[in-house]
GROMACS .gro file of C-alpha atoms in nm:
model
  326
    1UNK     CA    1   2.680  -2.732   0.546
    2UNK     CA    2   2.649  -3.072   0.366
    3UNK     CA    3   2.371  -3.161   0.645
    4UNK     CA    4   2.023  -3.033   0.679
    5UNK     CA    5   2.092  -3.053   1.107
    6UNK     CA    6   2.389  -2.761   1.207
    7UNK     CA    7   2.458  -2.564   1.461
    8UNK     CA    8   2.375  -2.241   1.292
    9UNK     CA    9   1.990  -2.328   1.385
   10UNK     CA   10   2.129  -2.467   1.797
   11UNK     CA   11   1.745  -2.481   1.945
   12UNK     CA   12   1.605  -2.596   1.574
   13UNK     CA   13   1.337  -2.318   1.564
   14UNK     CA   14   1.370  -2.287   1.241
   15UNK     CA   15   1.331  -2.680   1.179
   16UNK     CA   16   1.070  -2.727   1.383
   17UNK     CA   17   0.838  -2.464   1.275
   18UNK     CA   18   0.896  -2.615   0.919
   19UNK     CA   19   0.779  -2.934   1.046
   20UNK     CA   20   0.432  -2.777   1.205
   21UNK     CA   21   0.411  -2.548   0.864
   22UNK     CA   22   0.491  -2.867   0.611
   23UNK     CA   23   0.177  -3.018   0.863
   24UNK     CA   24   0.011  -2.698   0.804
   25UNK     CA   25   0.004  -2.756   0.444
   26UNK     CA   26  -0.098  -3.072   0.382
   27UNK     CA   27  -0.396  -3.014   0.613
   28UNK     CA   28  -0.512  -2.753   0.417
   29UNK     CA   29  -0.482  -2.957   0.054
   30UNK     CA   30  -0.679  -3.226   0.268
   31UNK     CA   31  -0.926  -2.988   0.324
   32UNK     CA   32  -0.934  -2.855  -0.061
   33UNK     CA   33  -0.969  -3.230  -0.123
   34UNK     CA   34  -1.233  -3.293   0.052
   35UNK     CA   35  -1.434  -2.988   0.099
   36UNK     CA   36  -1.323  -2.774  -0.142
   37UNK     CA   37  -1.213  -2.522   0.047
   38UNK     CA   38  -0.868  -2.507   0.268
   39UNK     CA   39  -1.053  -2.348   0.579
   40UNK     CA   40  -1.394  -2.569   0.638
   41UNK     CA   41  -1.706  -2.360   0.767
   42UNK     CA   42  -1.736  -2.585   1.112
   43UNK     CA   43  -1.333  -2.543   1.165
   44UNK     CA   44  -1.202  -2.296   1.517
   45UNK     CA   45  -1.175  -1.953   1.357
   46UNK     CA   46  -0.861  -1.854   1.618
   47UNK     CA   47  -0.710  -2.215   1.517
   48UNK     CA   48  -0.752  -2.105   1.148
   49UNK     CA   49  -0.623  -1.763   1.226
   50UNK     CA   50  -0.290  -1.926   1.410
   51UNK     CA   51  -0.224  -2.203   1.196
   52UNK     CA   52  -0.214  -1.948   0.915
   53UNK     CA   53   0.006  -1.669   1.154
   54UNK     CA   54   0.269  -1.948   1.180
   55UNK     CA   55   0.371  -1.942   0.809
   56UNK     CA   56   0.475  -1.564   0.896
   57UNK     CA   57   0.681  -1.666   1.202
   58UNK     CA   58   0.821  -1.968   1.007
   59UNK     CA   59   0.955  -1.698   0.744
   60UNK     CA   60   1.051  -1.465   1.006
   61UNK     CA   61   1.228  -1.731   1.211
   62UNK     CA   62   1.479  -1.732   0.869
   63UNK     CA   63   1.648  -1.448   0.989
   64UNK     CA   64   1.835  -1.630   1.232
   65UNK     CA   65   1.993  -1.861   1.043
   66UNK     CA   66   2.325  -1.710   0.868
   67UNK     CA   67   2.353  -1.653   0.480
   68UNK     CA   68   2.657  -1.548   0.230
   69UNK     CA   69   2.613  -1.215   0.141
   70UNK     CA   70   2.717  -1.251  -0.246
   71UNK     CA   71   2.427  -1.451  -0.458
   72UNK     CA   72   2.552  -1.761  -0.674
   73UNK     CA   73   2.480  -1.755  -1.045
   74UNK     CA   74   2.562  -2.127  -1.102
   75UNK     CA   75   2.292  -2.283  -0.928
   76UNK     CA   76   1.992  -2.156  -0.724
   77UNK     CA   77   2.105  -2.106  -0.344
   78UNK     CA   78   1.909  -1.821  -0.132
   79UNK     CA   79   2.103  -1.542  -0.075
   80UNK     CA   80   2.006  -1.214   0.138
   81UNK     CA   81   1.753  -1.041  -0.096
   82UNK     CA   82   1.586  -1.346  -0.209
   83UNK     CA   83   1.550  -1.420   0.174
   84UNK     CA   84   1.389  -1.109   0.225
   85UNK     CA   85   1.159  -1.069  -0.026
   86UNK     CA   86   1.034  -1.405   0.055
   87UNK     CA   87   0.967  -1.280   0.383
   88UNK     CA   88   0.743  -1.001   0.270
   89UNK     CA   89   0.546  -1.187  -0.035
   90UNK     CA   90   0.482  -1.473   0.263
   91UNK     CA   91   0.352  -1.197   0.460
   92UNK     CA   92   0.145  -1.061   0.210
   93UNK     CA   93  -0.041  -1.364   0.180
   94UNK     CA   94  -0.050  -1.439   0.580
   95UNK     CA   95  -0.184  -1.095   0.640
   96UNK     CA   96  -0.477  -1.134   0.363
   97UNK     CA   97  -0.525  -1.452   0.475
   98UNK     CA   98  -0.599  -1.374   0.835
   99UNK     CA   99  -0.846  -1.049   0.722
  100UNK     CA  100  -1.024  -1.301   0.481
  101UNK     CA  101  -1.101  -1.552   0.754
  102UNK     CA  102  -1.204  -1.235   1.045
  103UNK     CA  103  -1.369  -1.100   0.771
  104UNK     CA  104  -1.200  -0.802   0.808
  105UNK     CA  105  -1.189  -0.638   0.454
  106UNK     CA  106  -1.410  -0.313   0.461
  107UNK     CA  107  -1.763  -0.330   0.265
  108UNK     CA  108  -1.743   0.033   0.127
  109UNK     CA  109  -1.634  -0.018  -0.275
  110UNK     CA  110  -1.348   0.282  -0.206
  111UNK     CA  111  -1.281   0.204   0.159
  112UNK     CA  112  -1.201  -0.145   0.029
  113UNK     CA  113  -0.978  -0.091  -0.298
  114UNK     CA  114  -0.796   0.129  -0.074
  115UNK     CA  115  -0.718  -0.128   0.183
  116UNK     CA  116  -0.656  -0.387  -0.101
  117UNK     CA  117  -0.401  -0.118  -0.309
  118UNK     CA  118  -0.218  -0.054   0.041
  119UNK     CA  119  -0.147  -0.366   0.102
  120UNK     CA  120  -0.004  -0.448  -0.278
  121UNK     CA  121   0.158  -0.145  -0.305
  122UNK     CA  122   0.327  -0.130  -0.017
  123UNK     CA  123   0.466  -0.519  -0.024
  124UNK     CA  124   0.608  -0.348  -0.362
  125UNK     CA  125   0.748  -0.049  -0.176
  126UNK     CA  126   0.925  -0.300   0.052
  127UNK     CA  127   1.029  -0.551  -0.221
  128UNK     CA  128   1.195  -0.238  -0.449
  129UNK     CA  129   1.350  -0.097  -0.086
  130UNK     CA  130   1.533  -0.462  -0.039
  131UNK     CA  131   1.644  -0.442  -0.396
  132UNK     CA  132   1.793  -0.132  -0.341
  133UNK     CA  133   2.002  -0.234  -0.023
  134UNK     CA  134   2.111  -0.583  -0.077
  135UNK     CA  135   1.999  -0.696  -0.490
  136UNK     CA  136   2.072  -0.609  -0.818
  137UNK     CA  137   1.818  -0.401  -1.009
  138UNK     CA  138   1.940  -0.552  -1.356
  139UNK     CA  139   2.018  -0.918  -1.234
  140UNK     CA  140   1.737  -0.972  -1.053
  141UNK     CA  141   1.598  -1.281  -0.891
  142UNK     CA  142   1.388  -1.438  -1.182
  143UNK     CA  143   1.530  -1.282  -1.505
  144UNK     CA  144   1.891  -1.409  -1.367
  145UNK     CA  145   1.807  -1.774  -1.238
  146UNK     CA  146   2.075  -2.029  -1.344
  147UNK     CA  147   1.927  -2.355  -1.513
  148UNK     CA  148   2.076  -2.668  -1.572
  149UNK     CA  149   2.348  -2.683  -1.832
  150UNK     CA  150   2.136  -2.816  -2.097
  151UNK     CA  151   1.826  -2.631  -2.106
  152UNK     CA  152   1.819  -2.456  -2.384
  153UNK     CA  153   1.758  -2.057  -2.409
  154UNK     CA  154   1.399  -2.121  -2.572
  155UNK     CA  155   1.322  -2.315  -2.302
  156UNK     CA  156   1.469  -2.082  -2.014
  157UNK     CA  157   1.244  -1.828  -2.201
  158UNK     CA  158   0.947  -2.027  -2.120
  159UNK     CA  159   0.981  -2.100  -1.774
  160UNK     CA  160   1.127  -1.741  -1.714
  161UNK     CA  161   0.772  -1.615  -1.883
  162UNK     CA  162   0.549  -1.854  -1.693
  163UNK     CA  163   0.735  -1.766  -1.332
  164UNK     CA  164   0.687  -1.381  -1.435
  165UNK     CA  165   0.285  -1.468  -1.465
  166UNK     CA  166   0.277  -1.690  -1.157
  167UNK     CA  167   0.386  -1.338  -0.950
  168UNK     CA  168   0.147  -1.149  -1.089
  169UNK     CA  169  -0.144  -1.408  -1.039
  170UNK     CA  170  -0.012  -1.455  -0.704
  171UNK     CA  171  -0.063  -1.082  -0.609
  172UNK     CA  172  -0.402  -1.093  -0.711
  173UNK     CA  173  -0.451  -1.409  -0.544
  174UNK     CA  174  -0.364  -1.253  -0.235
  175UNK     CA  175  -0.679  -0.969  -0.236
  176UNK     CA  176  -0.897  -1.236  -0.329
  177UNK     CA  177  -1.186  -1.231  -0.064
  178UNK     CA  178  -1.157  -1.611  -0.056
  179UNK     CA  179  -0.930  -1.724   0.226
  180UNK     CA  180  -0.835  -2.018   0.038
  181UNK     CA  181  -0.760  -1.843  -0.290
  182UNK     CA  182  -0.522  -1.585  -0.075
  183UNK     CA  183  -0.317  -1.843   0.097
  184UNK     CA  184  -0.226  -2.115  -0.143
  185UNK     CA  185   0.037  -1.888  -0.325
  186UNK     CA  186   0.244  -1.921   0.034
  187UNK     CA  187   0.287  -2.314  -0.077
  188UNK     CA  188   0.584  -2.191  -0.383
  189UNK     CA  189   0.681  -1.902  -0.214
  190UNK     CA  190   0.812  -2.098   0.113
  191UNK     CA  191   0.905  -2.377  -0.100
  192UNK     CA  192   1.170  -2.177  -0.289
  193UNK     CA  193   1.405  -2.075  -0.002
  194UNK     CA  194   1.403  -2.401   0.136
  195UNK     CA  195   1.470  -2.581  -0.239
  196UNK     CA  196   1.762  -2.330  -0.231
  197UNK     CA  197   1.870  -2.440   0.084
  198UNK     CA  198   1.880  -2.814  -0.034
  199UNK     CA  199   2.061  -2.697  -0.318
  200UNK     CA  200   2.326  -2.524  -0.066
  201UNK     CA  201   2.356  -2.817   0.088
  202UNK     CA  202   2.382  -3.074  -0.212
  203UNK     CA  203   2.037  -3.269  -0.117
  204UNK     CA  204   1.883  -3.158  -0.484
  205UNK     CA  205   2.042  -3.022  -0.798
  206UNK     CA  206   1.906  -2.743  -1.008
  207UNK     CA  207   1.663  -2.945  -1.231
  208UNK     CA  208   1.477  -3.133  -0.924
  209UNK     CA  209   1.454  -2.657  -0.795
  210UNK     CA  210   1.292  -2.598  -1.094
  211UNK     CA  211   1.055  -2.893  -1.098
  212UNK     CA  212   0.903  -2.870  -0.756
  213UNK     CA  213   0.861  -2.510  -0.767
  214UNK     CA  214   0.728  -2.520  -1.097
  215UNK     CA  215   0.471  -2.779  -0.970
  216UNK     CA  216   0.417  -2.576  -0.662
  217UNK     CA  217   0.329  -2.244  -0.895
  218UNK     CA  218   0.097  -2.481  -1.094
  219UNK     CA  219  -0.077  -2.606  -0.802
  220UNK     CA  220  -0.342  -2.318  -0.725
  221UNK     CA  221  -0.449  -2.369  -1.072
  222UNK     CA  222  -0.521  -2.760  -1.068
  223UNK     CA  223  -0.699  -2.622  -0.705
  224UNK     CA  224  -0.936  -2.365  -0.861
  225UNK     CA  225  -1.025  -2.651  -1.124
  226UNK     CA  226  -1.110  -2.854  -0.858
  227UNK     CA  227  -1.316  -2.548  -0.654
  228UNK     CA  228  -1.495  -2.523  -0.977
  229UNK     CA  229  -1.555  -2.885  -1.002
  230UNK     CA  230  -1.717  -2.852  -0.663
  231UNK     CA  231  -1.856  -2.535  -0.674
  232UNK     CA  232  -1.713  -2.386  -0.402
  233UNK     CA  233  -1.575  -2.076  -0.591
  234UNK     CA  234  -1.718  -1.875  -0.837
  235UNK     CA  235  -1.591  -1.854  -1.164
  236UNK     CA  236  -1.663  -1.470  -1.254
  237UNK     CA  237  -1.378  -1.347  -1.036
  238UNK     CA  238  -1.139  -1.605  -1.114
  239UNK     CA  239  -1.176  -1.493  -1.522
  240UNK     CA  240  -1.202  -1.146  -1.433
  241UNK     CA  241  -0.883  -1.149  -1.226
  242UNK     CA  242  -0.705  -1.336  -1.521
  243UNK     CA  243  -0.790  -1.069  -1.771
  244UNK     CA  244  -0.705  -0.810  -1.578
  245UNK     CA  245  -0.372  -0.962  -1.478
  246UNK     CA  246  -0.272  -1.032  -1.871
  247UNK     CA  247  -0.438  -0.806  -2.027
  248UNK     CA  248  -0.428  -0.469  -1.765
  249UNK     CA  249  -0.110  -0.538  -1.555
  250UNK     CA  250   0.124  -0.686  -1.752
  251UNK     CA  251   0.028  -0.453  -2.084
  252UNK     CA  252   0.095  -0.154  -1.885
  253UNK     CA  253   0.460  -0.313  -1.759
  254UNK     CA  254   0.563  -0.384  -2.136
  255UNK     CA  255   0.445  -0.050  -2.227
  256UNK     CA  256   0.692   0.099  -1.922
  257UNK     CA  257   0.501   0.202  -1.672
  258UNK     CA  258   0.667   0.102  -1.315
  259UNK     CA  259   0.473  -0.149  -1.108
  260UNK     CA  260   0.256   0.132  -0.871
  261UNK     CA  261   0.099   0.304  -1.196
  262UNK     CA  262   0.020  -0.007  -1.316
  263UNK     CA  263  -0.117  -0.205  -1.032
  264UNK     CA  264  -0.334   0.082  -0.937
  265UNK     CA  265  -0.477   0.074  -1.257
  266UNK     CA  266  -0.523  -0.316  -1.275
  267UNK     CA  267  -0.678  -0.300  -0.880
  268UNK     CA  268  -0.887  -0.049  -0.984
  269UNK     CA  269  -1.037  -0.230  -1.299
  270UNK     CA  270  -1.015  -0.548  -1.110
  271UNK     CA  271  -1.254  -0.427  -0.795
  272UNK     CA  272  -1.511  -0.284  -1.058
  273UNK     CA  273  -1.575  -0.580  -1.186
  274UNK     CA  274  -1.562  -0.739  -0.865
  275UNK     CA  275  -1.824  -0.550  -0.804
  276UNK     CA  276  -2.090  -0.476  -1.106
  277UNK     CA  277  -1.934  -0.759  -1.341
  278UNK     CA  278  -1.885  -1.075  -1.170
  279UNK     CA  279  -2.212  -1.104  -0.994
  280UNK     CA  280  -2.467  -1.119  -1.308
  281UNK     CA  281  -2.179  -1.349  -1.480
  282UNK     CA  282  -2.158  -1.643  -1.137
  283UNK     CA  283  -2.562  -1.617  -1.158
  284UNK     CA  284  -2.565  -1.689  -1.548
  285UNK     CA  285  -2.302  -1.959  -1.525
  286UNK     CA  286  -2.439  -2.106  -1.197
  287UNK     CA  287  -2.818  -2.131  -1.262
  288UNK     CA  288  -2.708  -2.283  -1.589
  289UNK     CA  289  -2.517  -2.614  -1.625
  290UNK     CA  290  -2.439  -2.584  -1.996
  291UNK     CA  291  -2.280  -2.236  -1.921
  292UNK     CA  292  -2.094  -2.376  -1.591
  293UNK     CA  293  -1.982  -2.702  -1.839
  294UNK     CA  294  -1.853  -2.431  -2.110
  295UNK     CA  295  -1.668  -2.231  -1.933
  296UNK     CA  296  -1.509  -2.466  -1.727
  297UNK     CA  297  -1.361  -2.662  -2.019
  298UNK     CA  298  -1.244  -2.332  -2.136
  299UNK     CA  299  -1.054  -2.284  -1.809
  300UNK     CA  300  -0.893  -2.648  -1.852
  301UNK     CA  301  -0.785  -2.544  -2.226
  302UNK     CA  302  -0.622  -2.216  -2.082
  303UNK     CA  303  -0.474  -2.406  -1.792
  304UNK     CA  304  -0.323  -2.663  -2.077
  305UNK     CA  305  -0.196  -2.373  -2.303
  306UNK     CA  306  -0.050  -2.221  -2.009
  307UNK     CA  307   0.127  -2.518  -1.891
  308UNK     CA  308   0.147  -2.773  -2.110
  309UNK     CA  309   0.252  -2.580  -2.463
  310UNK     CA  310   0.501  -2.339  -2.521
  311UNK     CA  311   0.410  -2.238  -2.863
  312UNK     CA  312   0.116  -2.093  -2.654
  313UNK     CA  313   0.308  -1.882  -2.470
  314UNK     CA  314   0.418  -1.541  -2.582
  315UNK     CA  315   0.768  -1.533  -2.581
  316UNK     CA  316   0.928  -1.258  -2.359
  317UNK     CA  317   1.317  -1.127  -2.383
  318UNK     CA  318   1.548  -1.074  -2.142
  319UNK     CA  319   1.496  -0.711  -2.196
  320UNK     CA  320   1.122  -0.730  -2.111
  321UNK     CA  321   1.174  -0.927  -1.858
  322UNK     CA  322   1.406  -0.682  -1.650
  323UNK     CA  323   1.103  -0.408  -1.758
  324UNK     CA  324   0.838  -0.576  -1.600
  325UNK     CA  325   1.021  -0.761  -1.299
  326UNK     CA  326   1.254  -0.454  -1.187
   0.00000   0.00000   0.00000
């Protein structure tokens, strides 16, 4: 196992869809480069649509290859849960993906946060229902992620806390009408099974795991500065979502209510203002440059206080972790 090439992958399907998806990738931040968006307007819809589709096969194609069935705590190597709930979140985001480019999501207010609640609430049907059958309901795969030896607890707090918002922001992400918006999460959540694998394998150690995943959760973020920068998104949903993640979704998970009760209530507040909010606020801030300047320094602050300093970030226990992650 100490080399990336074995014989549990003999035709390297596996491999070489990782190769076209890795392709896939950097295309797409090209294209966020450049344009501003990761799908440009004069691009093949069908070669959108498939380049997109093979991020699901890629995570499918992971079955093949064998795992151990016991998890190791002393460094983080993918185990069968992980590899499975990787496979759904990835499809999550494939699957919105795809209906944001056909333009599939229905146009009815109801019809819509219906489709949009499915789809969450089922990938956390499926995530609970893998759980059950092959994880651990108390160590579980964030709250229970071994660091390096010396990182202290205050700072395994942190980074626990910041992962734990990065999932949540991620599931919003994934409803966002915005094809780009819905598919950049798939960049960290493919990138963890195969840091794990390198781990298996000895290529990386724990600290180089936690660095490129943490840079690959942070990513979106420095993205939607730039969308802003270029106007190619509109700020109103991005706040909106925000709020309602912190504020709706993860109140209602420290206060103990399980993850359906309380992303039904955080969709539901979230398409509203969708709807009758975020409209009047993207015409104030984008018929006015002072407005547009404001609040996108005010994103940048968040972003640093987010990031960049932990006294900014609300502490959270092991205990709350298990409540809202389990």
């Amino acid at each position: 196992m100490a080399h990336l090439i074995t014989k549990h992958d003999p035709f390297h399907i596996h491999k070489i869809l990782g190769v076209f998806v890795l392709l896939s990738f950097l295309y797409r931040l090209f294209n966020v480069g450049r344009y501003g968006i990761a799908f440009p307007k004069t691009e093949n819809k069908w070669f959108s649509v498939c380049s997109v589709a093979l991020h699901g096969v890629l995570s499918l194609s992971s079955l093949l290859l064998p795992l151990p069935k016991k998890r190791n705590f002393s460094s983080p190597m993918i185990w069968p849960e992980f590899r499975l709930h990787s496979i759904v979140f990835a499809m999550r985001h494939v699957i919105c993906t795809i209906i944001n480019l056909l333009q599939l999501w229905p146009t009815n207010f109801w019809a819509n946060l219906v489709a949009k609640a499915s789809i969450v609430l089922s990938t956390i049907s499926l995530a609970r229902l893998i759980t059950e059958n092959y994880g651990d309901k108390v160590k579980r795969t964030t709250n229970s992620m071994p660091y390096p030896r010396n990182v202290t607890k205050a700072e395994e707090k942190l980074v626990k806390n910041l992962y734990a918002q990065a999932q949540f922001h991620a599931v919003i992400q994934a409803i966002f009408e915005d094809p780009t918006a819905s598919f950049m999460p798939i960049l960290a959540i493919q990138a963890a099974p195969l840091l794990m694998t390198l781990v298996r394998k000895g290529k990386i150690g724990s600290y180089w795991y936690h660095r490129i995943y943490a840079i690959s959760l942070w990513l979106p973020f420095a993205i939607y500065w730039w969308r802003f920068y270029l106007r190619t998104i509109d700020m109103g949903e991005t706040y909106w979502s925000a709020n309602v993640a912190t504020l709706i979704v993860l109140k209602l998970r420290f206060s103990g209510y399980n993850q359906e009760v309380a992303w039904a209530v955080g969709l539901f507040f979230l398409a509203l203002g969708f709807e009758y909010l975020c409209p009047p606020f993207n015409h104030m801030v984008n018929n006015n440059i002072y407005y547009y300047c404001f609040f996108l320094t005010g994103y940048t602050i968040l972003g640093g206080v987010v990031f960049l300093i932990p006294s900014g970030i609300q502490e959270v226990s092991p205990i709350d972790l298990k409540k809202i992650l389990v």
